[in-house]
Coordinates of C-alpha atoms in Angstrom, one line a residue:
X1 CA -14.8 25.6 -0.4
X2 CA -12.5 28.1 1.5
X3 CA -9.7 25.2 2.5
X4 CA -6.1 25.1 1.4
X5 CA -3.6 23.0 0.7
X6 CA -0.7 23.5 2.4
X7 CA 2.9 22.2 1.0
X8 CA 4.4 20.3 3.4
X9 CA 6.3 17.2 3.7
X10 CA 5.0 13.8 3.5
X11 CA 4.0 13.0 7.0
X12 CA 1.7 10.7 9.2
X13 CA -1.4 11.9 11.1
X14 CA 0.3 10.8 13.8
X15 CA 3.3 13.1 13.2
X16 CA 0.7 16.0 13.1
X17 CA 0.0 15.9 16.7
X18 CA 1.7 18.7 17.8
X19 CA 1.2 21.7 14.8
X20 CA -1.0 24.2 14.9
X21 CA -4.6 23.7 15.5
X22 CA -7.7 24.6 12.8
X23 CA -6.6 23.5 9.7
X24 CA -9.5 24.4 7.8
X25 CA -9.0 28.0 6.8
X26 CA -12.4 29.5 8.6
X27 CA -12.1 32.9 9.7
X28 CA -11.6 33.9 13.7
X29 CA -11.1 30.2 14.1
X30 CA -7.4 29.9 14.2
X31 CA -6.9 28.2 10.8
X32 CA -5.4 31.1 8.8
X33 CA -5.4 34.8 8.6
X34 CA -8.5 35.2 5.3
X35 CA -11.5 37.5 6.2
X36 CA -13.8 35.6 3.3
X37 CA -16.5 34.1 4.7
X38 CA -16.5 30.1 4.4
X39 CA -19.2 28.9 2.0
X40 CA -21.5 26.7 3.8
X41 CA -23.1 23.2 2.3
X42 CA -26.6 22.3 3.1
X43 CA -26.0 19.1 5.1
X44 CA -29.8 18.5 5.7
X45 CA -30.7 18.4 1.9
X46 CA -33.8 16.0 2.4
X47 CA -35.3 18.0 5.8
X48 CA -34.1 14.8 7.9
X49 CA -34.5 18.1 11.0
X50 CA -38.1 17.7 10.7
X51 CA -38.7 14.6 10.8
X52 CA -39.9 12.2 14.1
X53 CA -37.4 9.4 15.7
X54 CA -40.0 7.2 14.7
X55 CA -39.8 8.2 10.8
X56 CA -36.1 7.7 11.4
X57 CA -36.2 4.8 12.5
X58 CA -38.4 3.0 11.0
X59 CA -37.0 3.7 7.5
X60 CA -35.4 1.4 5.2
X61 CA -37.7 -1.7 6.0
X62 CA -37.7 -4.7 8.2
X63 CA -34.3 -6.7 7.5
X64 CA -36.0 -10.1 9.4
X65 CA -37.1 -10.7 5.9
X66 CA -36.0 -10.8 2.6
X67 CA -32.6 -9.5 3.6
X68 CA -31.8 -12.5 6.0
X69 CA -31.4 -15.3 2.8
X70 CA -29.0 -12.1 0.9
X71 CA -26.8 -11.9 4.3
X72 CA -27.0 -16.2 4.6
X73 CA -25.6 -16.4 1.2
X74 CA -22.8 -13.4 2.2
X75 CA -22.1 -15.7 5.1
X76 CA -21.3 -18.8 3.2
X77 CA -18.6 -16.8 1.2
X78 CA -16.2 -16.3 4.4
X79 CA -15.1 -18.5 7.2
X80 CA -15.5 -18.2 11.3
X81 CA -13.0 -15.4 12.5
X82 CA -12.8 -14.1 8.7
X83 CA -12.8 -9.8 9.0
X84 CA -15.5 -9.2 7.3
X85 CA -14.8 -5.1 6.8
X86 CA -13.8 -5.9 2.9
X87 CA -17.6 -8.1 2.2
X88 CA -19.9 -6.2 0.5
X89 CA -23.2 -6.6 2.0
X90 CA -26.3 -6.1 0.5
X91 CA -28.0 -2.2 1.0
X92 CA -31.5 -4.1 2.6
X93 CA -29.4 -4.6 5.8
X94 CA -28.2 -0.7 5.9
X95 CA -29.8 1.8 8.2
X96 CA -30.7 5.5 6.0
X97 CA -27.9 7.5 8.0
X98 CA -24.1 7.5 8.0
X99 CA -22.1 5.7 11.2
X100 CA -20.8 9.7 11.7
X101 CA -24.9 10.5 12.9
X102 CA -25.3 7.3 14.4
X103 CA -22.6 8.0 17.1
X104 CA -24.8 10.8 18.0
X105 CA -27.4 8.7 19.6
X106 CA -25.4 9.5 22.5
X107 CA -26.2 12.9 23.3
X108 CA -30.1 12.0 22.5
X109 CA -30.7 12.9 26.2
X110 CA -28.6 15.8 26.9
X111 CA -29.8 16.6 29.8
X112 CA -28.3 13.5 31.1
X113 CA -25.4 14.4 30.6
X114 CA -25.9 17.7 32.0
X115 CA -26.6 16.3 34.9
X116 CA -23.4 14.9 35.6
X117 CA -21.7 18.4 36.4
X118 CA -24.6 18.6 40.0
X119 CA -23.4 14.4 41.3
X120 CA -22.9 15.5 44.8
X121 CA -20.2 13.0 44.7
X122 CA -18.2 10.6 42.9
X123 CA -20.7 7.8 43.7
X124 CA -23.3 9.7 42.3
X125 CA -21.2 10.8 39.2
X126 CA -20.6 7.4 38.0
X127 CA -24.5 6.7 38.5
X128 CA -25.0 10.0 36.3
X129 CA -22.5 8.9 34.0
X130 CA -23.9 5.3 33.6
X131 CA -27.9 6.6 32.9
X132 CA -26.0 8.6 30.3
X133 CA -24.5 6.1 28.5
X134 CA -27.5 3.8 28.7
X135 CA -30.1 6.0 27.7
X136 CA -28.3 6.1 23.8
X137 CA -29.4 2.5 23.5
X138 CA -32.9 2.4 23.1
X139 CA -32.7 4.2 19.9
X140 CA -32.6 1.5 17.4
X141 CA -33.9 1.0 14.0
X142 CA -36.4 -1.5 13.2
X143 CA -34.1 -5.2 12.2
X144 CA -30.9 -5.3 12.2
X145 CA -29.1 -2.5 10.8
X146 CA -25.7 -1.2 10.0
X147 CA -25.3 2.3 9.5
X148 CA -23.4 3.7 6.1
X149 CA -19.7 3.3 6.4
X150 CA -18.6 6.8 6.3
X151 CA -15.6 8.7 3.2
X152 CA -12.7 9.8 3.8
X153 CA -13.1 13.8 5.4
X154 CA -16.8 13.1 6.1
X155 CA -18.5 15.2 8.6
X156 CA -21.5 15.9 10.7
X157 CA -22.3 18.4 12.4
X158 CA -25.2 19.4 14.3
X159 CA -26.8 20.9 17.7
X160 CA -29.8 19.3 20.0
X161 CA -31.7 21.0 22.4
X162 CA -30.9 24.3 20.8
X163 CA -31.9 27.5 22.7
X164 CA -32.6 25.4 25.8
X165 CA -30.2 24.8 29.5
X166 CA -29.2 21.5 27.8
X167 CA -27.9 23.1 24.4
X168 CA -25.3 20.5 23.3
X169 CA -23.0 20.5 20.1
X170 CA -22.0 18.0 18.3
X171 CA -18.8 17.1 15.6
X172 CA -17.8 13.8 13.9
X173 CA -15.2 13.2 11.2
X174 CA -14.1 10.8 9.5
X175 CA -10.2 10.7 10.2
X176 CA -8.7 7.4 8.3
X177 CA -10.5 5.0 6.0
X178 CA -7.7 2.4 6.7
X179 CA -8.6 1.3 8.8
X180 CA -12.1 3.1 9.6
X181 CA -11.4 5.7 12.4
X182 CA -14.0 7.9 13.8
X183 CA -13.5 10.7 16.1
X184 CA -16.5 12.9 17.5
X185 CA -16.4 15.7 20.2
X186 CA -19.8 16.9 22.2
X187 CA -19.9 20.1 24.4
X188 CA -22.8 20.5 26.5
X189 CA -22.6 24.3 26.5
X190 CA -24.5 25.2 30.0
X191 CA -22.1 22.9 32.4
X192 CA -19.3 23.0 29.6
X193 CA -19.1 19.3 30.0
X194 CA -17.0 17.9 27.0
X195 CA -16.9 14.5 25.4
X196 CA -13.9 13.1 23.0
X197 CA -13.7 9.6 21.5
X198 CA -12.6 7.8 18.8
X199 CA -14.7 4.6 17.5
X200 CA -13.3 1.6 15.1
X201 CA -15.2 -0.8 14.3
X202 CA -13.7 -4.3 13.4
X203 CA -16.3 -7.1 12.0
X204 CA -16.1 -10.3 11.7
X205 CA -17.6 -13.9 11.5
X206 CA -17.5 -15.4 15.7
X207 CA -19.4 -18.6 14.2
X208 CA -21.8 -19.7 11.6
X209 CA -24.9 -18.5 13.1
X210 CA -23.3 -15.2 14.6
X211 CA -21.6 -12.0 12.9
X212 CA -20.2 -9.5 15.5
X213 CA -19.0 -5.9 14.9
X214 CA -16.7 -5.1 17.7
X215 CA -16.3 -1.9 18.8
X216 CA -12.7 -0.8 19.8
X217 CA -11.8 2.4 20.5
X218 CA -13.4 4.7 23.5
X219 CA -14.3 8.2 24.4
X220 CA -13.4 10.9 27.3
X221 CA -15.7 12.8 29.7
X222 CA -13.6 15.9 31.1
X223 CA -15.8 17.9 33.4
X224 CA -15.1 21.6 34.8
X225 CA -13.8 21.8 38.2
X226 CA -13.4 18.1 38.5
X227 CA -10.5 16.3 39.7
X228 CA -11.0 13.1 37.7
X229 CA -12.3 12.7 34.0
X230 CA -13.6 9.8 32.9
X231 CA -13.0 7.2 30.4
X232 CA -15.9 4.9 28.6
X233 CA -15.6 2.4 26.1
X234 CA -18.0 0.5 23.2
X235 CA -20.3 -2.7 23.2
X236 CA -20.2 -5.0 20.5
X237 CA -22.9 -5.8 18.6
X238 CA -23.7 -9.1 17.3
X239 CA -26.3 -10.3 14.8
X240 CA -27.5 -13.9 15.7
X241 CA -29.5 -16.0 13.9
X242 CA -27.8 -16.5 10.3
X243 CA -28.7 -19.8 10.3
X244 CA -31.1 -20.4 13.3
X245 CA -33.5 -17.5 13.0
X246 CA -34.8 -14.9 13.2
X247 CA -32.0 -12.3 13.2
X248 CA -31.8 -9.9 15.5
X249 CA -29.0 -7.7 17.0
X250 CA -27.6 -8.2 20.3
X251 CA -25.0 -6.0 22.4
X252 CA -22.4 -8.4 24.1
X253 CA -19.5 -7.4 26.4
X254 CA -18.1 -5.1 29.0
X255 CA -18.0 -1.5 29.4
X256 CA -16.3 0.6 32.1
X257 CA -16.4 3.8 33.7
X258 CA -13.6 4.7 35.2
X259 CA -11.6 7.7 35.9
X260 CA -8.3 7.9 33.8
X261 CA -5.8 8.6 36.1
X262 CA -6.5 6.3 39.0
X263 CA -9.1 3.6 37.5
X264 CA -8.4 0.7 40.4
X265 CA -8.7 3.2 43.1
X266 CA -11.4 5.1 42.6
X267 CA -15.3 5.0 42.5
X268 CA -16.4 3.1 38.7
X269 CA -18.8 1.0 37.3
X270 CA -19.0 -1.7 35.1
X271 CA -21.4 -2.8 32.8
X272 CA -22.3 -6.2 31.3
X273 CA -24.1 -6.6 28.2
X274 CA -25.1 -10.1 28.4
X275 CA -26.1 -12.6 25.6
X276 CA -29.1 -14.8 25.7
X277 CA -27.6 -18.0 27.2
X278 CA -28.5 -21.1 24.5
X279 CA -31.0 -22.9 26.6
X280 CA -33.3 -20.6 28.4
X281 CA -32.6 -16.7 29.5
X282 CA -33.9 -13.9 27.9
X283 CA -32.5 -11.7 25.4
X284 CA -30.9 -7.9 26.0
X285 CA -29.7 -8.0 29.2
X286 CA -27.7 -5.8 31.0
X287 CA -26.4 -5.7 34.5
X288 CA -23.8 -3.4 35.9
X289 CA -22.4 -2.5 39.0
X290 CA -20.8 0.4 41.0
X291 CA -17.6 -0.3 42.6
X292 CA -15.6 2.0 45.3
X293 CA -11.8 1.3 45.5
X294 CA -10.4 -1.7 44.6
X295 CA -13.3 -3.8 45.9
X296 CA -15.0 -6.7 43.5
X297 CA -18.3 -6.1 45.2
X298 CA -20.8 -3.4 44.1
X299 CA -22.4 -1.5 46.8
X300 CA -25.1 -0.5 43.9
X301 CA -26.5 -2.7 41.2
X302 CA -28.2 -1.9 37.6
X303 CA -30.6 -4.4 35.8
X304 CA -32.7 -4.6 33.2
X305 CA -33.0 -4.2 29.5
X306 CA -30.5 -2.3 27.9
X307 CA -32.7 -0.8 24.9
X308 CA -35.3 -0.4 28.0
X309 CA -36.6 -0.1 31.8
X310 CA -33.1 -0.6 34.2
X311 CA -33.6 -0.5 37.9
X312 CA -30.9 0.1 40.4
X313 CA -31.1 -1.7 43.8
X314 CA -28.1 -0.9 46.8
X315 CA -26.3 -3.8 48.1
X316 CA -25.5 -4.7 51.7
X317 CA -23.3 -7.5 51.8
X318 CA -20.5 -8.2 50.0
X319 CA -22.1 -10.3 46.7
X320 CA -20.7 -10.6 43.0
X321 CA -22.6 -8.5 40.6
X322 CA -23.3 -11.4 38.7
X323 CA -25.2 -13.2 41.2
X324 CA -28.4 -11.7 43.2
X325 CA -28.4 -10.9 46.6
X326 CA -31.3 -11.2 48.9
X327 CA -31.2 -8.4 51.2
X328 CA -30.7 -5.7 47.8
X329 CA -32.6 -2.7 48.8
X330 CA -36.1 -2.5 46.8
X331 CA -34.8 -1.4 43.3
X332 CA -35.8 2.3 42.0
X333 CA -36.0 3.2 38.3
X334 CA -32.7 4.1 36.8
X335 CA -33.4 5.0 33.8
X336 CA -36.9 4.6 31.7
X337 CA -37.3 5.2 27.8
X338 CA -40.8 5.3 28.3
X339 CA -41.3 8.2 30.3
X340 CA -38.4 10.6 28.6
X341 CA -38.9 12.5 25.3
X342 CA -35.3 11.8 22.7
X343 CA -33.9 15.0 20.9
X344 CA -33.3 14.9 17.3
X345 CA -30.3 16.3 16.2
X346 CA -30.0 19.5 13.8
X347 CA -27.7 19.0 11.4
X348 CA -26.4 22.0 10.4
X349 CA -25.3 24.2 7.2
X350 CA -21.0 24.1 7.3
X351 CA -18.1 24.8 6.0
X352 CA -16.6 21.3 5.4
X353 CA -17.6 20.1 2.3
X354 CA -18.6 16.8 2.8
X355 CA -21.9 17.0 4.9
X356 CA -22.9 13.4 5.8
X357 CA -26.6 13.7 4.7
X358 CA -25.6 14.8 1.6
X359 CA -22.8 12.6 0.6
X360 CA -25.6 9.9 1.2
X361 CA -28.1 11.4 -0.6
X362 CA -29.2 9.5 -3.1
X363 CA -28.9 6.5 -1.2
X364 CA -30.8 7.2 1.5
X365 CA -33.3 8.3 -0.7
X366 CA -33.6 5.1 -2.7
X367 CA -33.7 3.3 0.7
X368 CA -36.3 5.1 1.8
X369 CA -38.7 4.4 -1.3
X370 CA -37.2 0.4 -1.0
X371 CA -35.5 0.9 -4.5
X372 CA -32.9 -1.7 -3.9
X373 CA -31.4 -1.7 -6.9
X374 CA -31.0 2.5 -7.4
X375 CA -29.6 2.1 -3.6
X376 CA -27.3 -0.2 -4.9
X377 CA -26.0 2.1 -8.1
X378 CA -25.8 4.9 -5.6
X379 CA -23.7 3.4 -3.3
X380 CA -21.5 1.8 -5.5
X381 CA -20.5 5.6 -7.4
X382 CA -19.7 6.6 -4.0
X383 CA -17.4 3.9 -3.5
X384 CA -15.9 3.7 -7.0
X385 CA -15.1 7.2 -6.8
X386 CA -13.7 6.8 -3.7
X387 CA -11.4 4.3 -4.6
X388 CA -10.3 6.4 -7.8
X389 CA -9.5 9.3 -5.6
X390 CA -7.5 7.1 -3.5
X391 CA -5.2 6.2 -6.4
X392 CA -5.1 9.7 -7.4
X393 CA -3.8 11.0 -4.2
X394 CA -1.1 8.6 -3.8
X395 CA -0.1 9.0 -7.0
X396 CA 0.5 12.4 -6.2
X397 CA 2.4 11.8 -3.0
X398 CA -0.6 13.0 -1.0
X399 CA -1.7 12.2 2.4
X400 CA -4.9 13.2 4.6
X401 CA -4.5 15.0 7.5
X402 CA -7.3 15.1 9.5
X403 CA -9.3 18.8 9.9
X404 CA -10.1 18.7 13.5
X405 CA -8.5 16.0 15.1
X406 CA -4.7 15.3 16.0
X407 CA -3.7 12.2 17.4
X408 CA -1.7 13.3 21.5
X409 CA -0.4 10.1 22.6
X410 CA -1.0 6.1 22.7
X411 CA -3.1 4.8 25.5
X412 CA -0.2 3.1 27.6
X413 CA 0.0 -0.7 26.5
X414 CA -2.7 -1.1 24.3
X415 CA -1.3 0.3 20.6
X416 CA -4.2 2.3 20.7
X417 CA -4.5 5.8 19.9
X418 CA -5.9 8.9 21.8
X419 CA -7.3 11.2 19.4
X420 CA -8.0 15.1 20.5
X421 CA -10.5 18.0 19.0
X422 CA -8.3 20.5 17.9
X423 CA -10.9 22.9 16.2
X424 CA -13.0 25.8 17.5
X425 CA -15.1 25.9 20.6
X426 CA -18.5 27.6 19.8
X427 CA -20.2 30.4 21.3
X428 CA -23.5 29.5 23.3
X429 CA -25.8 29.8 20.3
X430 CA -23.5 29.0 17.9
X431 CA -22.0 26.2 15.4
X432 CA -18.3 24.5 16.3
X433 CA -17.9 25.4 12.6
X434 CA -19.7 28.3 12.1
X435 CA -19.2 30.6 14.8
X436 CA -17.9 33.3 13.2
X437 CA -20.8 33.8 10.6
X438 CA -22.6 36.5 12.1
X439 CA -22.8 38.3 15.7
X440 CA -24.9 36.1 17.6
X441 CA -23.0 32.9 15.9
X442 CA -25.8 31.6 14.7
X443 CA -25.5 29.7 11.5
X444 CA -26.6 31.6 8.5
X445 CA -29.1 30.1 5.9
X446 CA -29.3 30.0 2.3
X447 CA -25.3 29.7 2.0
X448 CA -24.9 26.1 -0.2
X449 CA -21.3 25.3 -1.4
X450 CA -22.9 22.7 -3.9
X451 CA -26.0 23.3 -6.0
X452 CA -29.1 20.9 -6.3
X453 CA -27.5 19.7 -9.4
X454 CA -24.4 18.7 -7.6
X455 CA -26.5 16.0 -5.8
X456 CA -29.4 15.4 -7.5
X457 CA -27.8 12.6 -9.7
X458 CA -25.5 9.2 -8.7
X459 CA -22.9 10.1 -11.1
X460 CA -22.5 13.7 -9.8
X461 CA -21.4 12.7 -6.3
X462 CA -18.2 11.7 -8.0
X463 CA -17.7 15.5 -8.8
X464 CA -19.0 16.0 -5.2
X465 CA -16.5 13.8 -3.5
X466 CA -13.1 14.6 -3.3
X467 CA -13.1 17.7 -1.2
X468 CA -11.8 17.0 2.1
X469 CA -11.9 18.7 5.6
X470 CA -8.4 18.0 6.2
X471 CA -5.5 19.4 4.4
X472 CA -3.0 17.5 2.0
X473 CA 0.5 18.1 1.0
X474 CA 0.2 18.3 -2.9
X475 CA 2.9 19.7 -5.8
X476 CA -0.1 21.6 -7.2
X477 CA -0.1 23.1 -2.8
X478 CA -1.0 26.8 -2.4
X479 CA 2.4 28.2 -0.4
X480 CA 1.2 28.4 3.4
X481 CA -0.1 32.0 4.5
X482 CA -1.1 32.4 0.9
X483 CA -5.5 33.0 0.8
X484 CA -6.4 30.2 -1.7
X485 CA -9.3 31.1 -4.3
X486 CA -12.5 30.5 -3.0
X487 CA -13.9 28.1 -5.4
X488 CA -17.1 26.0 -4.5
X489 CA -16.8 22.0 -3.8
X490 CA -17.9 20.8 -7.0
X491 CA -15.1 23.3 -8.9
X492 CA -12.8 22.6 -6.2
X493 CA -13.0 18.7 -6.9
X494 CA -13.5 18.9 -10.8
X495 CA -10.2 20.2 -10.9
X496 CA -8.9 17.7 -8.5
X497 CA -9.9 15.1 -10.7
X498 CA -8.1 16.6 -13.9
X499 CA -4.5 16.8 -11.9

């Protein structure tokens, strides 16, 4: 409740990318001169810390069933290659936690990417770097599932591994809504290891039977005392079976890790996600390869499931890595689910005032009990009120401008943007947001921006909403260097709504 808005002239995010960093007016953190202490929302308002992957997971139901003759009836509506972002599909297909959380899975194993600051070389850094990003995979939800589309200025913020050598911090906002841009940034805080990205998702209809989510965007590894950082992008994700059954989710496509500066020259890998072939094969593949120089044959080669056991086998003659060579070395485990232990994240109490546990509240909840319908309701006054505060804004000239992230450039030749974190960088044991709290940095508890009433109805989440992280230029502006009133969320956006 302790961010301004500062009167400036109508501008892009993309003509933000070189002012000041912090926008949000927390103390110590560069985003303005006030000494009042932020008031902090409670982003974990139904105890989601204390609960078990498997709880997590399995919530929501089984969407094999019922949901498959909702989606089939969805699916008669558009046409193949139709974007499918504006259907409205039914809430029996949607996974209890926000797309913001989801990109977390990540960093479920943090010690993997820990691990990556020891490689003795770059060889071994890209084989770090490639257990890393396969070890988020296994963590699925029962079905197929689609996380909540995250608002406008949504956040999440939260810590694994907490008090522990693989301590790692984690930030995601919601920066545009058109189209849906997500940025995140991770710091494991023992090797200072830091990951950026950005993730947009684009959907659409491939072919009757098929509906794929592609996943554009990518992310950055930059690690101390490193000459090269590192570049990764996304899988899409496909559900089959519309027509054919049973539905289920398949990953499809090609990721690379490659350093950004000298991709074709230097050590990288590649990774396939392959799709079951239509007569015989098996589903969930993945195969992928490490490559020195401009070489196409791997001198290492990854196989196996990619939500399971992968083994890695060295090659000795010069062999594509789609085919299989004899004289592989006898393959070692790469990585194995089955004999690791996944971190669940913290979500923690913060200054932003749109907490992505508790903008989803009451959805979620319904979800969880399998009250379709109050799911339904509750997602629907999220998105009406969204829409209204859309109209609202540009009606008065108003334009979001993302809290921590500024787009720095264009990734040469693509059109694609390169989003960087901007905002605070936290002390050992304390919160991106919140490090200023107290002496140690640890968050403080018991501070809630928005009372139990503010969220324990639908209809009050419209009140809740329009609060951003970001900053807007607005008539009604407080002039810059002023200390704006600290007012809590649900005041804050009340009176946003009367303006």
């Amino acid at each position: 409740g302790s961010f301004s808005f500062v009167r400036r002239r109508r501008h892009s995010a993309a003509s933000n990318a070189h002012t000041s960093t912090g926008s949000p007016h927390t103390p110590g953190m560069g985003g303005g001169s006030t000494t009042r202490r932020p008031r902090l929302t409670n982003a974990d308002p139904l105890n989601d810390n204390s609960k078990t992957w498997d709880e997590v997971l399995s919530a929501g139901g089984d969407s094999e069933g019922p949901s498959r003759s909702l989606f089939l009836q969805l699916m008669k509506q558009v046409k193949v290659g139709q974007d499918l972002s504006k259907i409205v599909l039914p809430v029996h297909i949607l996974e209890p936690r926000s797309l913001l959380e989801k990109l977390s899975d990540l960093f479920v194993h943090p010690d993997l990417i820990g691990a990556v600051a020891h490689a003795e070389d770059a060889t071994d850094r890209v084989k770090r770097l490639t257990r890393w990003f396969l070890s988020a995979y296994h963590m699925r939800p029962k079905g197929v599932k689609k996380p909540y589309n995250p608002v406008l200025g949504e956040t999440f913020e939260c810590v694994f591994a907490r008090g522990t050598p693989d301590e790692l911090w984690y930030f995601a906002e919601q920066v545009s809504h058109h189209p849906p841009i997500t940025c995140f940034r991770a710091l494991h805080v023992e090797s200072k290891i830091e990951v950026v990205g950005s993730y947009v998702p684009r959907s659409k209809l491939v072919t009757p039977n098929t509906g794929a989510s592609i996943g554009e965007g990518f992310f950055d590894v930059y690690i101390p005392g490193c000459s090269q950082n590192y570049r990764l992008g996304w899988p899409n994700a496909n559900a089959v079976g519309i027509l054919s059954a049973p539905l289920r989710l398949e990953l499809v496509g090609t990721v690379k890790v490659s350093p950004r500066d000298d991709p074709a020259n230097s050590v990288r890998a590649e990774i396939h996600f392959e799709p079951k072939p239509y007569f015989g094969g098996e589903h969930d593949c993945v195969r992928a390869g490490i490559f020195a120089g401009q070489t196409k044959y791997p001198t290492f080669v990854i196989k196996g499931k990619w939500h399971s056991l992968t083994v890695i086998s060295e090659r000795t003659e010069q062999v594509s890595l789609k085919k299989d060579a004899l004289t592989d070395t006898e393959p070692e485990t790469f990585f194995d689910p089955d004999s690791t232990t996944p971190v669940r994240p913290e979500a923690l109490p913060t200054a932003f005032p749109r907490p992505s546990r508790l903008v989803w509240k009451n959805v979620t909840v319904a979800l969880r009990a399998g009250d379709a319908k109050a799911a339904q309701e509750a997602k629907q006054t999220i998105e009406t009120a969204e829409r209204e505060i859309r109209r609202a804004r540009e009606a008065r000239g108003e334009e979001y401008v993302p809290g921590y992230f500024r787009i720095v450039g264009e990734v040469k030749g693509t059109g694609k943007d390169t989003w960087r974190y901007t905002g605070p960088t936290p002390h050992p044991r304390g919160s991106p947001v919140n490090a200023t709290l107290s002496k140690t940095g640890s968050p403080q508890p018991g501070f809630h921006g928005i009372n139990a009433a503010a969220s324990s109805s639908a209809t009050d989440l419209r009140a809740m909403l329009p609060p951003m992280a970001g900053t807007m230029s607005s008539r009604h502006a407080t002039p810059q260097g002023q200390t704006p009133p600290v007012r809590s969320p649900v005041a804050a956006s009340s009176a946003a709504l009367q303006q």
